[in-house]
């Protein structure tokens, strides 16, 4: 298995194992929903990730990733807009450290994107090969508030540092189908 896929699987497994060890039933339920929500996001099933059994009717996402301002995404239409933009290209998470409390989940991790050089060039980045795939790694913090029924009330995602960009070797590239396949294995959890 490719290193990035392995780290993505470890990211999801960490959440699963933390949930299994969590004694407080509300905290465990938050972690179970957090894992299921992420697995649905990364498998491409955004509609299921926004199911009212798992997400409040009016979620609020705040994102500062790749822009100088924090961008709000309000309500189901805003969250759909976020998913459409974020997951249009291949993105995954790795290296998670998380904590759960009555209010929700806090996490430090790395967001990893696999993007074509031409797209990066069009976004104003200096790259040497528009035909290559590039790996963009950005350390982030996330806060996921949950309601008293352990439903996702939002996401707050903040870049902690500038991204590191490197040209991918062929054996490092992960496809969206490969990512989805790993994510789906956590849907039965």
PDB file of N, CA and C in Angstrom, residues 98-151:
ATOM      1  N   UNK A  98      -6.152  13.803  18.343  1.00  0.00           N
ATOM      2  CA  UNK A  98      -7.485  14.336  18.605  1.00  0.00           C
ATOM      3  C   UNK A  98      -7.857  14.251  20.069  1.00  0.00           C
ATOM      4  N   UNK A  99      -8.844  15.050  20.412  1.00  0.00           N
ATOM      5  CA  UNK A  99      -9.395  15.067  21.757  1.00  0.00           C
ATOM      6  C   UNK A  99     -10.897  15.260  21.632  1.00  0.00           C
ATOM      7  N   UNK A 100     -11.638  14.611  22.515  1.00  0.00           N
ATOM      8  CA  UNK A 100     -13.096  14.725  22.496  1.00  0.00           C
ATOM      9  C   UNK A 100     -13.574  15.253  23.837  1.00  0.00           C
ATOM     10  N   UNK A 101     -14.607  16.072  23.800  1.00  0.00           N
ATOM     11  CA  UNK A 101     -15.232  16.596  25.009  1.00  0.00           C
ATOM     12  C   UNK A 101     -16.730  16.670  24.804  1.00  0.00           C
ATOM     13  N   UNK A 102     -17.446  17.144  25.791  1.00  0.00           N
ATOM     14  CA  UNK A 102     -18.902  17.240  25.682  1.00  0.00           C
ATOM     15  C   UNK A 102     -19.332  18.084  24.482  1.00  0.00           C
ATOM     16  N   UNK A 103     -18.521  19.072  24.126  1.00  0.00           N
ATOM     17  CA  UNK A 103     -18.856  20.012  23.051  1.00  0.00           C
ATOM     18  C   UNK A 103     -18.544  19.462  21.657  1.00  0.00           C
ATOM     19  N   UNK A 104     -17.574  18.505  21.546  1.00  0.00           N
ATOM     20  CA  UNK A 104     -17.202  17.999  20.220  1.00  0.00           C
ATOM     21  C   UNK A 104     -15.778  17.474  20.163  1.00  0.00           C
ATOM     22  N   UNK A 105     -15.135  17.622  18.986  1.00  0.00           N
ATOM     23  CA  UNK A 105     -13.813  17.066  18.714  1.00  0.00           C
ATOM     24  C   UNK A 105     -12.854  18.189  18.322  1.00  0.00           C
ATOM     25  N   UNK A 106     -11.654  18.132  18.869  1.00  0.00           N
ATOM     26  CA  UNK A 106     -10.556  19.000  18.440  1.00  0.00           C
ATOM     27  C   UNK A 106      -9.468  18.106  17.872  1.00  0.00           C
ATOM     28  N   UNK A 107      -8.827  18.572  16.810  1.00  0.00           N
ATOM     29  CA  UNK A 107      -7.857  17.722  16.124  1.00  0.00           C
ATOM     30  C   UNK A 107      -6.752  18.572  15.516  1.00  0.00           C
ATOM     31  N   UNK A 108      -5.544  18.009  15.537  1.00  0.00           N
ATOM     32  CA  UNK A 108      -4.425  18.526  14.761  1.00  0.00           C
ATOM     33  C   UNK A 108      -4.066  17.432  13.773  1.00  0.00           C
ATOM     34  N   UNK A 109      -3.940  17.778  12.511  1.00  0.00           N
ATOM     35  CA  UNK A 109      -3.593  16.781  11.500  1.00  0.00           C
ATOM     36  C   UNK A 109      -2.983  17.485  10.289  1.00  0.00           C
ATOM     37  N   UNK A 110      -2.750  16.725   9.247  1.00  0.00           N
ATOM     38  CA  UNK A 110      -2.209  17.267   8.005  1.00  0.00           C
ATOM     39  C   UNK A 110      -3.189  16.977   6.892  1.00  0.00           C
ATOM     40  N   UNK A 111      -3.570  18.016   6.162  1.00  0.00           N
ATOM     41  CA  UNK A 111      -4.391  17.811   4.970  1.00  0.00           C
ATOM     42  C   UNK A 111      -3.424  17.633   3.800  1.00  0.00           C
ATOM     43  N   UNK A 112      -3.684  16.611   2.995  1.00  0.00           N
ATOM     44  CA  UNK A 112      -2.845  16.281   1.849  1.00  0.00           C
ATOM     45  C   UNK A 112      -3.708  16.357   0.598  1.00  0.00           C
ATOM     46  N   UNK A 113      -3.232  17.106  -0.386  1.00  0.00           N
ATOM     47  CA  UNK A 113      -3.942  17.227  -1.664  1.00  0.00           C
ATOM     48  C   UNK A 113      -3.034  16.747  -2.786  1.00  0.00           C
ATOM     49  N   UNK A 114      -3.631  16.099  -3.770  1.00  0.00           N
ATOM     50  CA  UNK A 114      -2.931  15.667  -4.983  1.00  0.00           C
ATOM     51  C   UNK A 114      -3.529  16.474  -6.129  1.00  0.00           C
ATOM     52  N   UNK A 115      -2.770  17.462  -6.626  1.00  0.00           N
ATOM     53  CA  UNK A 115      -3.315  18.387  -7.615  1.00  0.00           C
ATOM     54  C   UNK A 115      -2.437  18.453  -8.859  1.00  0.00           C
ATOM     55  N   UNK A 116      -3.084  18.637 -10.020  1.00  0.00           N
ATOM     56  CA  UNK A 116      -2.320  18.773 -11.261  1.00  0.00           C
ATOM     57  C   UNK A 116      -1.538  20.087 -11.290  1.00  0.00           C
ATOM     58  N   UNK A 117      -0.343  20.029 -11.849  1.00  0.00           N
ATOM     59  CA  UNK A 117       0.500  21.205 -11.957  1.00  0.00           C
ATOM     60  C   UNK A 117      -0.171  22.353 -12.684  1.00  0.00           C
ATOM     61  N   UNK A 118      -0.928  22.044 -13.729  1.00  0.00           N
ATOM     62  CA  UNK A 118      -1.608  23.099 -14.490  1.00  0.00           C
ATOM     63  C   UNK A 118      -2.584  23.874 -13.606  1.00  0.00           C
ATOM     64  N   UNK A 119      -3.287  23.184 -12.724  1.00  0.00           N
ATOM     65  CA  UNK A 119      -4.218  23.852 -11.810  1.00  0.00           C
ATOM     66  C   UNK A 119      -3.456  24.761 -10.853  1.00  0.00           C
ATOM     67  N   UNK A 120      -2.356  24.270 -10.320  1.00  0.00           N
ATOM     68  CA  UNK A 120      -1.547  25.091  -9.410  1.00  0.00           C
ATOM     69  C   UNK A 120      -0.989  26.319 -10.118  1.00  0.00           C
ATOM     70  N   UNK A 121      -0.529  26.124 -11.354  1.00  0.00           N
ATOM     71  CA  UNK A 121      -0.023  27.260 -12.137  1.00  0.00           C
ATOM     72  C   UNK A 121      -1.137  28.276 -12.347  1.00  0.00           C
ATOM     73  N   UNK A 122      -2.352  27.806 -12.673  1.00  0.00           N
ATOM     74  CA  UNK A 122      -3.489  28.711 -12.885  1.00  0.00           C
ATOM     75  C   UNK A 122      -3.864  29.463 -11.610  1.00  0.00           C
ATOM     76  N   UNK A 123      -3.525  28.893 -10.452  1.00  0.00           N
ATOM     77  CA  UNK A 123      -3.788  29.544  -9.161  1.00  0.00           C
ATOM     78  C   UNK A 123      -2.646  30.487  -8.764  1.00  0.00           C
ATOM     79  N   UNK A 124      -1.650  30.631  -9.637  1.00  0.00           N
ATOM     80  CA  UNK A 124      -0.568  31.567  -9.399  1.00  0.00           C
ATOM     81  C   UNK A 124       0.670  30.992  -8.723  1.00  0.00           C
ATOM     82  N   UNK A 125       0.702  29.669  -8.560  1.00  0.00           N
ATOM     83  CA  UNK A 125       1.884  29.048  -7.941  1.00  0.00           C
ATOM     84  C   UNK A 125       2.934  28.770  -8.992  1.00  0.00           C
ATOM     85  N   UNK A 126       4.184  28.920  -8.591  1.00  0.00           N
ATOM     86  CA  UNK A 126       5.289  28.642  -9.501  1.00  0.00           C
ATOM     87  C   UNK A 126       5.640  27.165  -9.418  1.00  0.00           C
ATOM     88  N   UNK A 127       5.384  26.465 -10.497  1.00  0.00           N
ATOM     89  CA  UNK A 127       5.698  25.038 -10.567  1.00  0.00           C
ATOM     90  C   UNK A 127       6.477  24.810 -11.858  1.00  0.00           C
ATOM     91  N   UNK A 128       7.273  23.745 -11.905  1.00  0.00           N
ATOM     92  CA  UNK A 128       8.126  23.539 -13.071  1.00  0.00           C
ATOM     93  C   UNK A 128       7.554  22.587 -14.111  1.00  0.00           C
ATOM     94  N   UNK A 129       6.447  21.886 -13.789  1.00  0.00           N
ATOM     95  CA  UNK A 129       5.901  20.909 -14.731  1.00  0.00           C
ATOM     96  C   UNK A 129       4.375  20.900 -14.649  1.00  0.00           C
ATOM     97  N   UNK A 130       3.698  21.597 -15.565  1.00  0.00           N
ATOM     98  CA  UNK A 130       2.234  21.656 -15.510  1.00  0.00           C
ATOM     99  C   UNK A 130       1.559  20.305 -15.757  1.00  0.00           C
ATOM    100  N   UNK A 131       2.296  19.335 -16.298  1.00  0.00           N
ATOM    101  CA  UNK A 131       1.716  18.018 -16.567  1.00  0.00           C
ATOM    102  C   UNK A 131       1.875  17.041 -15.396  1.00  0.00           C
ATOM    103  N   UNK A 132       2.614  17.430 -14.388  1.00  0.00           N
ATOM    104  CA  UNK A 132       2.865  16.553 -13.239  1.00  0.00           C
ATOM    105  C   UNK A 132       1.757  16.699 -12.199  1.00  0.00           C
ATOM    106  N   UNK A 133       1.692  15.719 -11.302  1.00  0.00           N
ATOM    107  CA  UNK A 133       0.837  15.807 -10.122  1.00  0.00           C
ATOM    108  C   UNK A 133       1.719  16.281  -8.969  1.00  0.00           C
ATOM    109  N   UNK A 134       1.178  17.202  -8.182  1.00  0.00           N
ATOM    110  CA  UNK A 134       1.894  17.736  -7.030  1.00  0.00           C
ATOM    111  C   UNK A 134       1.174  17.349  -5.747  1.00  0.00           C
ATOM    112  N   UNK A 135       1.960  17.171  -4.696  1.00  0.00           N
ATOM    113  CA  UNK A 135       1.428  16.870  -3.372  1.00  0.00           C
ATOM    114  C   UNK A 135       1.567  18.131  -2.536  1.00  0.00           C
ATOM    115  N   UNK A 136       0.440  18.563  -1.965  1.00  0.00           N
ATOM    116  CA  UNK A 136       0.413  19.742  -1.111  1.00  0.00           C
ATOM    117  C   UNK A 136       0.048  19.269   0.296  1.00  0.00           C
ATOM    118  N   UNK A 137       0.934  19.502   1.254  1.00  0.00           N
ATOM    119  CA  UNK A 137       0.705  19.085   2.639  1.00  0.00           C
ATOM    120  C   UNK A 137       0.625  20.322   3.521  1.00  0.00           C
ATOM    121  N   UNK A 138      -0.483  20.439   4.267  1.00  0.00           N
ATOM    122  CA  UNK A 138      -0.703  21.597   5.121  1.00  0.00           C
ATOM    123  C   UNK A 138      -1.112  21.141   6.520  1.00  0.00           C
ATOM    124  N   UNK A 139      -0.345  21.505   7.558  1.00  0.00           N
ATOM    125  CA  UNK A 139      -0.777  21.205   8.919  1.00  0.00           C
ATOM    126  C   UNK A 139      -1.985  22.076   9.270  1.00  0.00           C
ATOM    127  N   UNK A 140      -2.990  21.443   9.867  1.00  0.00           N
ATOM    128  CA  UNK A 140      -4.223  22.170  10.201  1.00  0.00           C
ATOM    129  C   UNK A 140      -4.677  21.835  11.615  1.00  0.00           C
ATOM    130  N   UNK A 141      -5.533  22.700  12.132  1.00  0.00           N
ATOM    131  CA  UNK A 141      -6.292  22.374  13.341  1.00  0.00           C
ATOM    132  C   UNK A 141      -7.755  22.364  12.942  1.00  0.00           C
ATOM    133  N   UNK A 142      -8.493  21.474  13.578  1.00  0.00           N
ATOM    134  CA  UNK A 142      -9.931  21.395  13.312  1.00  0.00           C
ATOM    135  C   UNK A 142     -10.675  21.356  14.641  1.00  0.00           C
ATOM    136  N   UNK A 143     -11.798  22.033  14.674  1.00  0.00           N
ATOM    137  CA  UNK A 143     -12.735  21.935  15.795  1.00  0.00           C
ATOM    138  C   UNK A 143     -14.086  21.580  15.197  1.00  0.00           C
ATOM    139  N   UNK A 144     -14.670  20.528  15.713  1.00  0.00           N
ATOM    140  CA  UNK A 144     -15.968  20.049  15.234  1.00  0.00           C
ATOM    141  C   UNK A 144     -16.964  20.140  16.384  1.00  0.00           C
ATOM    142  N   UNK A 145     -17.777  21.183  16.440  1.00  0.00           N
ATOM    143  CA  UNK A 145     -18.810  21.222  17.470  1.00  0.00           C
ATOM    144  C   UNK A 145     -19.926  20.218  17.158  1.00  0.00           C
ATOM    145  N   UNK A 146     -20.451  19.603  18.205  1.00  0.00           N
ATOM    146  CA  UNK A 146     -21.565  18.663  18.105  1.00  0.00           C
ATOM    147  C   UNK A 146     -22.680  19.154  19.024  1.00  0.00           C
ATOM    148  N   UNK A 147     -23.915  18.771  18.704  1.00  0.00           N
ATOM    149  CA  UNK A 147     -25.020  19.126  19.594  1.00  0.00           C
ATOM    150  C   UNK A 147     -25.186  18.052  20.669  1.00  0.00           C
ATOM    151  N   UNK A 148     -26.186  18.220  21.537  1.00  0.00           N
ATOM    152  CA  UNK A 148     -26.384  17.286  22.652  1.00  0.00           C
ATOM    153  C   UNK A 148     -26.814  15.896  22.183  1.00  0.00           C
ATOM    154  N   UNK A 149     -27.263  15.783  20.922  1.00  0.00           N
ATOM    155  CA  UNK A 149     -27.621  14.482  20.336  1.00  0.00           C
ATOM    156  C   UNK A 149     -26.468  13.881  19.536  1.00  0.00           C
ATOM    157  N   UNK A 150     -25.270  14.425  19.710  1.00  0.00           N
ATOM    158  CA  UNK A 150     -24.058  13.957  19.015  1.00  0.00           C
ATOM    159  C   UNK A 150     -24.176  14.088  17.500  1.00  0.00           C
ATOM    160  N   UNK A 151     -24.787  15.191  17.054  1.00  0.00           N
ATOM    161  CA  UNK A 151     -24.841  15.501  15.619  1.00  0.00           C
ATOM    162  C   UNK A 151     -23.840  16.617  15.315  1.00  0.00           C
TER     163      UNK A 151
END
